[in-house]
PDB file of C-alpha atoms in Angstrom:
ATOM      1  CA  MET A 271      -9.678 -33.406  40.177  1.00 87.00           C
ATOM      2  CA  PRO A 272     -12.418 -33.880  43.130  1.00 95.00           C
ATOM      3  CA  ARG A 273     -10.778 -32.465  46.996  1.00 97.00           C
ATOM      4  CA  VAL A 274     -10.766 -36.232  48.694  1.00 98.00           C
ATOM      5  CA  HIS A 275      -8.925 -35.753  52.388  1.00 98.00           C
ATOM      6  CA  PRO A 276      -5.662 -38.207  53.535  1.00 98.00           C
ATOM      7  CA  THR A 277      -7.946 -40.659  55.806  1.00 98.00           C
ATOM      8  CA  ALA A 278     -11.082 -40.544  53.207  1.00 98.00           C
ATOM      9  CA  ILE A 279     -11.923 -44.616  51.597  1.00 98.00           C
ATOM     10  CA  ILE A 280     -12.398 -44.005  47.817  1.00 98.00           C
ATOM     11  CA  GLU A 281     -13.188 -46.956  46.375  1.00 98.00           C
ATOM     12  CA  GLN A 282     -12.277 -48.810  42.811  1.00 98.00           C
ATOM     13  CA  GLY A 283     -15.386 -47.776  41.039  1.00 98.00           C
ATOM     14  CA  ALA A 284     -16.723 -44.631  42.434  1.00 98.00           C
ATOM     15  CA  GLU A 285     -17.267 -41.868  40.387  1.00 98.00           C
ATOM     16  CA  LEU A 286     -16.327 -38.206  41.698  1.00 98.00           C
ATOM     17  CA  ALA A 287     -16.947 -35.376  39.908  1.00 98.00           C
ATOM     18  CA  ASP A 288     -13.820 -32.888  39.430  1.00 97.00           C
ATOM     19  CA  ASP A 289     -14.968 -30.821  41.667  1.00 97.00           C
ATOM     20  CA  VAL A 290     -16.724 -32.249  43.937  1.00 98.00           C
ATOM     21  CA  GLU A 291     -15.167 -32.459  48.544  1.00 98.00           C
ATOM     22  CA  VAL A 292     -14.652 -35.648  50.679  1.00 98.00           C
ATOM     23  CA  GLY A 293     -13.635 -34.396  54.207  1.00 98.00           C
ATOM     24  CA  PRO A 294     -11.921 -37.136  56.846  1.00 98.00           C
ATOM     25  CA  PHE A 295     -12.879 -40.063  56.978  1.00 98.00           C
ATOM     26  CA  ALA A 296     -15.603 -40.728  54.355  1.00 98.00           C
ATOM     27  CA  ILE A 297     -15.869 -43.622  52.317  1.00 98.00           C
ATOM     28  CA  VAL A 298     -17.570 -43.036  49.226  1.00 98.00           C
ATOM     29  CA  GLY A 299     -18.222 -47.152  49.089  1.00 98.00           C
ATOM     30  CA  ALA A 300     -16.998 -48.539  44.635  1.00 98.00           C
ATOM     31  CA  LYS A 301     -21.015 -48.285  43.095  1.00 98.00           C
ATOM     32  CA  ALA A 302     -21.232 -45.182  43.798  1.00 98.00           C
ATOM     33  CA  ARG A 303     -21.940 -41.552  41.615  1.00 98.00           C
ATOM     34  CA  ILE A 304     -21.363 -38.327  43.014  1.00 98.00           C
ATOM     35  CA  GLY A 305     -22.395 -35.750  40.927  1.00 98.00           C
ATOM     36  CA  ALA A 306     -21.311 -32.333  40.707  1.00 98.00           C
ATOM     37  CA  GLY A 307     -21.029 -29.529  43.567  1.00 98.00           C
ATOM     38  CA  CYS A 308     -20.923 -31.840  46.156  1.00 98.00           C
ATOM     39  CA  ARG A 309     -20.367 -31.905  49.459  1.00 98.00           C
ATOM     40  CA  ILE A 310     -19.574 -34.792  51.833  1.00 98.00           C
ATOM     41  CA  ALA A 311     -18.589 -34.287  55.190  1.00 98.00           C
ATOM     42  CA  ALA A 312     -16.125 -35.850  57.650  1.00 98.00           C
ATOM     43  CA  HIS A 313     -17.392 -39.067  59.018  1.00 98.00           C
ATOM     44  CA  ALA A 314     -20.215 -39.320  55.867  1.00 98.00           C
ATOM     45  CA  VAL A 315     -20.412 -42.967  54.479  1.00 98.00           C
ATOM     46  CA  ILE A 316     -22.099 -43.905  50.508  1.00 98.00           C
ATOM     47  CA  ALA A 317     -22.470 -47.070  50.421  1.00 98.00           C
ATOM     48  CA  GLY A 318     -24.377 -49.246  47.698  1.00 97.00           C
ATOM     49  CA  ARG A 319     -25.574 -48.628  43.848  1.00 98.00           C
ATOM     50  CA  THR A 320     -26.415 -44.601  45.444  1.00 98.00           C
ATOM     51  CA  THR A 321     -25.835 -41.207  42.403  1.00 98.00           C
ATOM     52  CA  LEU A 322     -25.979 -38.143  44.215  1.00 98.00           C
ATOM     53  CA  GLY A 323     -26.747 -34.815  41.937  1.00 98.00           C
ATOM     54  CA  ARG A 324     -25.691 -31.947  42.620  1.00 98.00           C
ATOM     55  CA  GLY A 325     -25.042 -29.464  45.238  1.00 98.00           C
ATOM     56  CA  ASN A 326     -25.373 -31.573  47.498  1.00 99.00           C
ATOM     57  CA  ARG A 327     -25.154 -31.526  51.247  1.00 98.00           C
ATOM     58  CA  VAL A 328     -24.179 -34.745  53.081  1.00 99.00           C
ATOM     59  CA  PHE A 329     -23.319 -33.544  57.049  1.00 99.00           C
ATOM     60  CA  SER A 330     -20.438 -35.735  58.692  1.00 98.00           C
ATOM     61  CA  HIS A 331     -21.749 -39.891  59.719  1.00 98.00           C
ATOM     62  CA  ALA A 332     -24.706 -39.853  58.170  1.00 99.00           C
ATOM     63  CA  VAL A 333     -24.963 -43.544  56.041  1.00 98.00           C
ATOM     64  CA  LEU A 334     -26.515 -43.798  52.235  1.00 99.00           C
ATOM     65  CA  GLY A 335     -27.477 -47.116  50.323  1.00 98.00           C
ATOM     66  CA  GLY A 336     -26.805 -49.559  53.296  1.00 98.00           C
ATOM     67  CA  GLU A 337     -29.004 -52.439  52.936  1.00 98.00           C
ATOM     68  CA  PRO A 338     -32.481 -52.368  53.602  1.00 98.00           C
ATOM     69  CA  GLN A 339     -33.441 -53.579  56.810  1.00 98.00           C
ATOM     70  CA  ASP A 340     -35.787 -55.788  55.688  1.00 97.00           C
ATOM     71  CA  LYS A 341     -36.187 -60.021  56.236  1.00 96.00           C
ATOM     72  CA  LYS A 342     -36.920 -60.172  52.988  1.00 96.00           C
ATOM     73  CA  TYR A 343     -34.090 -58.605  51.385  1.00 97.00           C
ATOM     74  CA  ALA A 344     -31.263 -61.149  49.679  1.00 97.00           C
ATOM     75  CA  GLY A 345     -28.011 -59.335  48.277  1.00 97.00           C
ATOM     76  CA  GLU A 346     -29.536 -57.870  45.224  1.00 98.00           C
ATOM     77  CA  ASP A 347     -28.280 -55.304  43.778  1.00 96.00           C
ATOM     78  CA  THR A 348     -30.492 -52.516  44.508  1.00 98.00           C
ATOM     79  CA  ALA A 349     -30.357 -48.532  44.208  1.00 98.00           C
ATOM     80  CA  LEU A 350     -31.055 -46.124  45.799  1.00 99.00           C
ATOM     81  CA  VAL A 351     -30.371 -42.428  43.270  1.00 99.00           C
ATOM     82  CA  ILE A 352     -30.263 -38.503  45.528  1.00 99.00           C
ATOM     83  CA  GLY A 353     -31.895 -35.079  42.111  1.00 98.00           C
ATOM     84  CA  ASP A 354     -29.687 -32.011  43.656  1.00 99.00           C
ATOM     85  CA  ASP A 355     -29.116 -29.817  45.707  1.00 98.00           C
ATOM     86  CA  ASN A 356     -30.704 -31.555  49.085  1.00 99.00           C
ATOM     87  CA  THR A 357     -29.273 -31.197  52.083  1.00 99.00           C
ATOM     88  CA  ILE A 358     -29.073 -34.908  54.126  1.00 99.00           C
ATOM     89  CA  ARG A 359     -27.644 -34.188  57.657  1.00 99.00           C
ATOM     90  CA  GLU A 360     -25.905 -35.381  60.204  1.00 98.00           C
ATOM     91  CA  PHE A 361     -26.934 -39.196  61.127  1.00 98.00           C
ATOM     92  CA  CYS A 362     -29.749 -39.783  58.295  1.00 99.00           C
ATOM     93  CA  THR A 363     -30.500 -42.908  56.475  1.00 99.00           C
ATOM     94  CA  PHE A 364     -30.964 -43.946  53.426  1.00 99.00           C
ATOM     95  CA  ASN A 365     -31.255 -47.762  52.096  1.00 98.00           C
ATOM     96  CA  THR A 366     -31.793 -48.763  49.296  1.00 98.00           C
ATOM     97  CA  GLY A 367     -34.337 -50.664  47.507  1.00 98.00           C
ATOM     98  CA  THR A 368     -36.311 -53.932  47.278  1.00 98.00           C
ATOM     99  CA  VAL A 369     -37.072 -56.709  44.629  1.00 97.00           C
ATOM    100  CA  GLN A 370     -39.684 -56.414  45.417  1.00 95.00           C
ATOM    101  CA  ASP A 371     -40.868 -53.226  45.069  1.00 96.00           C
ATOM    102  CA  GLY A 372     -38.955 -51.313  41.731  1.00 94.00           C
ATOM    103  CA  GLY A 373     -35.825 -51.457  43.119  1.00 98.00           C
ATOM    104  CA  VAL A 374     -35.104 -48.312  43.608  1.00 98.00           C
ATOM    105  CA  THR A 375     -34.978 -45.467  46.682  1.00 98.00           C
ATOM    106  CA  ARG A 376     -35.862 -42.418  45.513  1.00 98.00           C
ATOM    107  CA  VAL A 377     -35.035 -39.011  46.886  1.00 99.00           C
ATOM    108  CA  GLY A 378     -36.323 -35.719  44.450  1.00 98.00           C
ATOM    109  CA  SER A 379     -34.572 -32.059  44.858  1.00 99.00           C
ATOM    110  CA  ASN A 380     -34.595 -29.266  46.879  1.00 98.00           C
ATOM    111  CA  ASN A 381     -35.214 -31.132  50.647  1.00 99.00           C
ATOM    112  CA  TRP A 382     -34.128 -29.993  53.708  1.00 98.00           C
ATOM    113  CA  VAL A 383     -34.019 -33.281  55.087  1.00 99.00           C
ATOM    114  CA  MET A 384     -33.603 -32.654  58.948  1.00 99.00           C
ATOM    115  CA  ALA A 385     -30.245 -34.836  61.553  1.00 98.00           C
ATOM    116  CA  TYR A 386     -31.034 -38.598  62.232  1.00 98.00           C
ATOM    117  CA  VAL A 387     -34.132 -39.069  60.337  1.00 99.00           C
ATOM    118  CA  HIS A 388     -34.401 -42.325  58.441  1.00 99.00           C
ATOM    119  CA  ILE A 389     -35.321 -43.546  54.980  1.00 99.00           C
ATOM    120  CA  ALA A 390     -36.647 -47.176  54.043  1.00 98.00           C
ATOM    121  CA  HIS A 391     -36.002 -49.376  51.265  1.00 98.00           C
ATOM    122  CA  ASP A 392     -38.564 -48.450  48.197  1.00 98.00           C
ATOM    123  CA  VAL A 393     -40.027 -44.938  50.278  1.00 98.00           C
ATOM    124  CA  GLN A 394     -40.894 -42.117  47.190  1.00 98.00           C
ATOM    125  CA  VAL A 395     -39.461 -38.781  47.648  1.00 99.00           C
ATOM    126  CA  GLY A 396     -40.605 -35.658  45.929  1.00 98.00           C
ATOM    127  CA  ASP A 397     -39.241 -32.026  45.787  1.00 98.00           C
ATOM    128  CA  ASN A 398     -39.261 -29.264  48.043  1.00 98.00           C
ATOM    129  CA  CYS A 399     -40.094 -31.134  51.034  1.00 98.00           C
ATOM    130  CA  ILE A 400     -38.927 -30.592  54.582  1.00 98.00           C
ATOM    131  CA  LEU A 401     -38.126 -33.526  57.341  1.00 98.00           C
ATOM    132  CA  ALA A 402     -37.078 -32.432  60.756  1.00 98.00           C
ATOM    133  CA  ASN A 403     -34.890 -34.809  63.573  1.00 98.00           C
ATOM    134  CA  ASN A 404     -35.741 -38.056  63.899  1.00 98.00           C
ATOM    135  CA  ALA A 405     -38.808 -38.410  60.930  1.00 98.00           C
ATOM    136  CA  THR A 406     -39.409 -42.016  59.865  1.00 98.00           C
ATOM    137  CA  LEU A 407     -40.256 -43.096  56.780  1.00 99.00           C
ATOM    138  CA  ALA A 408     -40.373 -46.711  56.692  1.00 98.00           C
ATOM    139  CA  GLY A 409     -40.783 -48.779  53.536  1.00 98.00           C
ATOM    140  CA  HIS A 410     -42.575 -47.527  50.456  1.00 98.00           C
ATOM    141  CA  VAL A 411     -43.876 -44.713  51.430  1.00 98.00           C
ATOM    142  CA  LYS A 412     -44.587 -41.859  48.691  1.00 98.00           C
ATOM    143  CA  LEU A 413     -44.460 -38.647  49.741  1.00 98.00           C
ATOM    144  CA  GLY A 414     -45.165 -35.636  47.563  1.00 98.00           C
ATOM    145  CA  ASP A 415     -43.491 -32.457  46.467  1.00 98.00           C
ATOM    146  CA  TRP A 416     -43.497 -29.891  49.656  1.00 98.00           C
ATOM    147  CA  VAL A 417     -44.443 -31.823  52.806  1.00 98.00           C
ATOM    148  CA  ILE A 418     -43.513 -30.869  55.785  1.00 98.00           C
ATOM    149  CA  LEU A 419     -43.094 -33.819  58.129  1.00 98.00           C
ATOM    150  CA  GLY A 420     -42.879 -32.974  62.103  1.00 98.00           C
ATOM    151  CA  GLY A 421     -39.948 -33.606  64.588  1.00 98.00           C
ATOM    152  CA  MET A 422     -40.648 -37.347  65.734  1.00 98.00           C
ATOM    153  CA  THR A 423     -42.581 -37.923  62.483  1.00 98.00           C
ATOM    154  CA  GLY A 424     -43.634 -42.019  62.093  1.00 98.00           C
ATOM    155  CA  VAL A 425     -44.577 -43.097  59.104  1.00 98.00           C
ATOM    156  CA  HIS A 426     -46.513 -46.506  58.436  1.00 98.00           C
ATOM    157  CA  GLN A 427     -45.137 -48.474  55.847  1.00 98.00           C
ATOM    158  CA  PHE A 428     -47.330 -47.898  51.914  1.00 98.00           C
ATOM    159  CA  VAL A 429     -48.416 -44.844  53.034  1.00 98.00           C
ATOM    160  CA  ARG A 430     -48.445 -42.272  50.879  1.00 98.00           C
ATOM    161  CA  VAL A 431     -48.505 -38.198  51.449  1.00 98.00           C
ATOM    162  CA  GLY A 432     -49.939 -36.098  49.319  1.00 98.00           C
ATOM    163  CA  SER A 433     -48.457 -32.697  47.830  1.00 98.00           C
ATOM    164  CA  HIS A 434     -48.365 -29.955  50.469  1.00 98.00           C
ATOM    165  CA  ALA A 435     -49.453 -31.674  53.237  1.00 98.00           C
ATOM    166  CA  MET A 436     -48.223 -31.235  56.904  1.00 98.00           C
ATOM    167  CA  THR A 437     -47.771 -33.304  60.174  1.00 98.00           C
ATOM    168  CA  GLY A 438     -46.870 -31.596  63.849  1.00 98.00           C
ATOM    169  CA  GLY A 439     -44.570 -32.934  66.028  1.00 97.00           C
ATOM    170  CA  GLY A 440     -44.548 -36.206  67.488  1.00 98.00           C
ATOM    171  CA  SER A 441     -47.511 -37.136  64.253  1.00 98.00           C
ATOM    172  CA  ILE A 442     -47.969 -41.381  64.335  1.00 98.00           C
ATOM    173  CA  LEU A 443     -49.171 -41.887  60.473  1.00 98.00           C
ATOM    174  CA  LEU A 444     -51.287 -45.094  60.208  1.00 98.00           C
ATOM    175  CA  GLN A 445     -53.564 -44.177  56.550  1.00 98.00           C
ATOM    176  CA  ASP A 446     -52.909 -41.893  53.358  1.00 98.00           C
ATOM    177  CA  LEU A 447     -52.710 -38.136  55.065  1.00 98.00           C
ATOM    178  CA  PRO A 448     -54.561 -36.544  51.201  1.00 98.00           C
ATOM    179  CA  PRO A 449     -52.615 -33.211  50.245  1.00 98.00           C
ATOM    180  CA  PHE A 450     -53.026 -29.759  51.916  1.00 98.00           C
ATOM    181  CA  VAL A 451     -54.448 -30.922  55.313  1.00 98.00           C
ATOM    182  CA  ILE A 452     -52.149 -30.651  57.673  1.00 98.00           C
ATOM    183  CA  CYS A 453     -52.453 -33.180  61.062  1.00 98.00           C
ATOM    184  CA  GLN A 454     -51.234 -33.805  64.261  1.00 98.00           C
ATOM    185  CA  GLY A 455     -51.582 -36.935  67.422  1.00 98.00           C
ATOM    186  CA  ASN A 456     -51.603 -40.259  67.686  1.00 97.00           C
ATOM    187  CA  PRO A 457     -52.981 -41.784  66.009  1.00 97.00           C
ATOM    188  CA  ALA A 458     -52.614 -38.820  63.725  1.00 98.00           C
ATOM    189  CA  ALA A 459     -56.155 -36.967  62.387  1.00 98.00           C
ATOM    190  CA  PRO A 460     -56.921 -33.707  60.482  1.00 98.00           C
ATOM    191  CA  HIS A 461     -56.116 -30.245  61.795  1.00 97.00           C
ATOM    192  CA  GLY A 462     -58.327 -28.215  59.597  1.00 97.00           C
ATOM    193  CA  LEU A 463     -56.482 -27.183  55.433  1.00 98.00           C
ATOM    194  CA  ASN A 464     -52.226 -25.876  55.545  1.00 97.00           C
ATOM    195  CA  GLY A 465     -53.572 -22.443  54.462  1.00 95.00           C
ATOM    196  CA  GLU A 466     -50.756 -20.948  54.946  1.00 94.00           C
ATOM    197  CA  GLY A 467     -48.033 -22.540  53.077  1.00 96.00           C
ATOM    198  CA  LEU A 468     -50.614 -22.892  50.079  1.00 97.00           C
ATOM    199  CA  LYS A 469     -50.250 -18.572  50.627  1.00 95.00           C
ATOM    200  CA  ARG A 470     -46.363 -18.596  50.700  1.00 95.00           C
ATOM    201  CA  ARG A 471     -45.438 -20.777  47.459  1.00 96.00           C
ATOM    202  CA  GLY A 472     -48.282 -18.429  45.447  1.00 96.00           C
ATOM    203  CA  PHE A 473     -51.365 -20.726  45.433  1.00 97.00           C
ATOM    204  CA  ALA A 474     -54.471 -17.303  44.189  1.00 95.00           C
ATOM    205  CA  PRO A 475     -56.458 -16.158  47.283  1.00 96.00           C
ATOM    206  CA  GLU A 476     -59.530 -18.150  44.853  1.00 96.00           C
ATOM    207  CA  ALA A 477     -58.083 -21.045  44.933  1.00 96.00           C
ATOM    208  CA  VAL A 478     -56.913 -21.447  49.065  1.00 97.00           C
ATOM    209  CA  SER A 479     -60.649 -20.450  49.372  1.00 96.00           C
ATOM    210  CA  LEU A 480     -61.149 -23.469  47.273  1.00 97.00           C
ATOM    211  CA  LEU A 481     -59.680 -25.672  49.086  1.00 98.00           C
ATOM    212  CA  ARG A 482     -60.748 -24.324  51.876  1.00 97.00           C
ATOM    213  CA  LYS A 483     -64.120 -25.613  50.157  1.00 97.00           C
ATOM    214  CA  ALA A 484     -62.592 -29.314  49.347  1.00 97.00           C
ATOM    215  CA  TYR A 485     -61.947 -29.426  53.485  1.00 98.00           C
ATOM    216  CA  LYS A 486     -64.985 -29.085  55.255  1.00 97.00           C
ATOM    217  CA  THR A 487     -66.235 -31.358  52.061  1.00 97.00           C
ATOM    218  CA  ILE A 488     -64.179 -34.458  53.277  1.00 97.00           C
ATOM    219  CA  TYR A 489     -64.312 -34.030  56.833  1.00 97.00           C
ATOM    220  CA  ARG A 490     -66.536 -31.143  58.591  1.00 96.00           C
ATOM    221  CA  GLU A 491     -70.440 -32.516  56.448  1.00 95.00           C
ATOM    222  CA  GLY A 492     -70.116 -36.072  57.350  1.00 95.00           C
ATOM    223  CA  LEU A 493     -70.100 -37.084  54.467  1.00 96.00           C
ATOM    224  CA  THR A 494     -68.493 -40.770  53.286  1.00 96.00           C
ATOM    225  CA  VAL A 495     -65.571 -40.947  51.573  1.00 96.00           C
ATOM    226  CA  ALA A 496     -67.298 -42.091  48.368  1.00 96.00           C
ATOM    227  CA  GLU A 497     -70.083 -39.220  49.753  1.00 97.00           C
ATOM    228  CA  ALA A 498     -66.601 -36.723  50.137  1.00 97.00           C
ATOM    229  CA  VAL A 499     -65.272 -37.831  46.352  1.00 97.00           C
ATOM    230  CA  GLU A 500     -68.210 -36.913  44.799  1.00 97.00           C
ATOM    231  CA  SER A 501     -69.131 -33.977  46.023  1.00 97.00           C
ATOM    232  CA  LEU A 502     -65.389 -33.395  45.287  1.00 97.00           C
ATOM    233  CA  ARG A 503     -66.386 -33.775  41.151  1.00 96.00           C
ATOM    234  CA  ARG A 504     -68.945 -31.651  41.127  1.00 96.00           C
ATOM    235  CA  LEU A 505     -67.535 -28.702  42.508  1.00 95.00           C
ATOM    236  CA  ALA A 506     -64.444 -29.711  40.513  1.00 94.00           C
ATOM    237  CA  ALA A 507     -66.991 -28.347  38.043  1.00 93.00           C
ATOM    238  CA  ASP A 508     -68.763 -26.043  40.168  1.00 91.00           C
ATOM    239  CA  GLU A 509     -64.834 -24.399  39.768  1.00 89.00           C
ATOM    240  CA  PRO A 510     -63.085 -25.102  37.040  1.00 92.00           C
ATOM    241  CA  ALA A 511     -60.965 -21.716  37.401  1.00 90.00           C
ATOM    242  CA  HIS A 512     -58.823 -23.579  40.138  1.00 91.00           C
ATOM    243  CA  ALA A 513     -60.582 -27.188  39.087  1.00 94.00           C
ATOM    244  CA  ASP A 514     -57.254 -28.872  38.850  1.00 96.00           C
ATOM    245  CA  HIS A 515     -56.210 -28.600  43.009  1.00 97.00           C
ATOM    246  CA  VAL A 516     -59.382 -30.143  43.682  1.00 97.00           C
ATOM    247  CA  GLU A 517     -58.747 -32.577  41.615  1.00 97.00           C
ATOM    248  CA  GLN A 518     -56.141 -33.716  42.016  1.00 97.00           C
ATOM    249  CA  LEU A 519     -56.981 -33.859  46.335  1.00 97.00           C
ATOM    250  CA  ARG A 520     -59.929 -35.446  44.386  1.00 97.00           C
ATOM    251  CA  THR A 521     -57.983 -38.457  43.500  1.00 98.00           C
ATOM    252  CA  PHE A 522     -55.450 -38.443  45.564  1.00 98.00           C
ATOM    253  CA  VAL A 523     -59.313 -39.856  48.283  1.00 98.00           C
ATOM    254  CA  LEU A 524     -60.605 -42.165  45.479  1.00 97.00           C
ATOM    255  CA  ASP A 525     -57.111 -43.841  45.026  1.00 97.00           C
ATOM    256  CA  SER A 526     -56.159 -44.500  48.893  1.00 97.00           C
ATOM    257  CA  GLN A 527     -55.644 -48.048  49.521  1.00 96.00           C
ATOM    258  CA  ARG A 528     -55.405 -47.765  53.206  1.00 96.00           C
ATOM    259  CA  GLY A 529     -58.100 -44.898  53.699  1.00 97.00           C
ATOM    260  CA  ILE A 530     -57.268 -41.762  54.276  1.00 98.00           C
ATOM    261  CA  VAL A 531     -56.617 -39.593  57.721  1.00 98.00           C
ATOM    262  CA  ARG A 532     -59.972 -38.328  58.998  1.00 94.00           C
TER     263      ARG A 532
END
């Protein structure tokens, strides 16, 4: 049986795994599904059609599954899906999706989400990300895996952030941030490769060195974006052992609709 504090409200229809813990004055809505090992702290709200996987910790006053802050939203039955082993700290707000997109806001697994973070409608967050206090993701934003957003980072709607990228505190992202790149400022400007982060995650020294060359190709050689993309293609062909990393970077830049931070 779930351990539910007597002051908590579990609406009829909610599905809780047997070992879920729900703290004082928390509210779990009728369409919520909460997986094994989750802990819901005092005053937290799990609303809407929200699914939590295994082992998530939701701290006090977080509100997950609230309606989108989108004037086009008209009460459609959209969803929020959260993976496993996430830490979601105090006063975070995650909204459900909209029918104008896929209808689902998704947060992956093993993410560390600090206090007051806002994840808007239709956002897609990968795995192993760190979102520091007051980071704000507007609608339709996409984060890759291992992304780090510094405190008070603001991300414009439809912006993409590539895997292993990082922002400094207070950064404002108006364009896509390519994988492996560090940025800072308002508007954000590139400040080098996230080399230390890559080393910590087990990237071979040769791979990091190659990505430094790729970074210089985009940001230091005075090339247009089209010229940089072609140069990255040649670089990947010349260095097949770690070409997949360069190709990941090249494809991200090539596919950008908003342009990249540059």
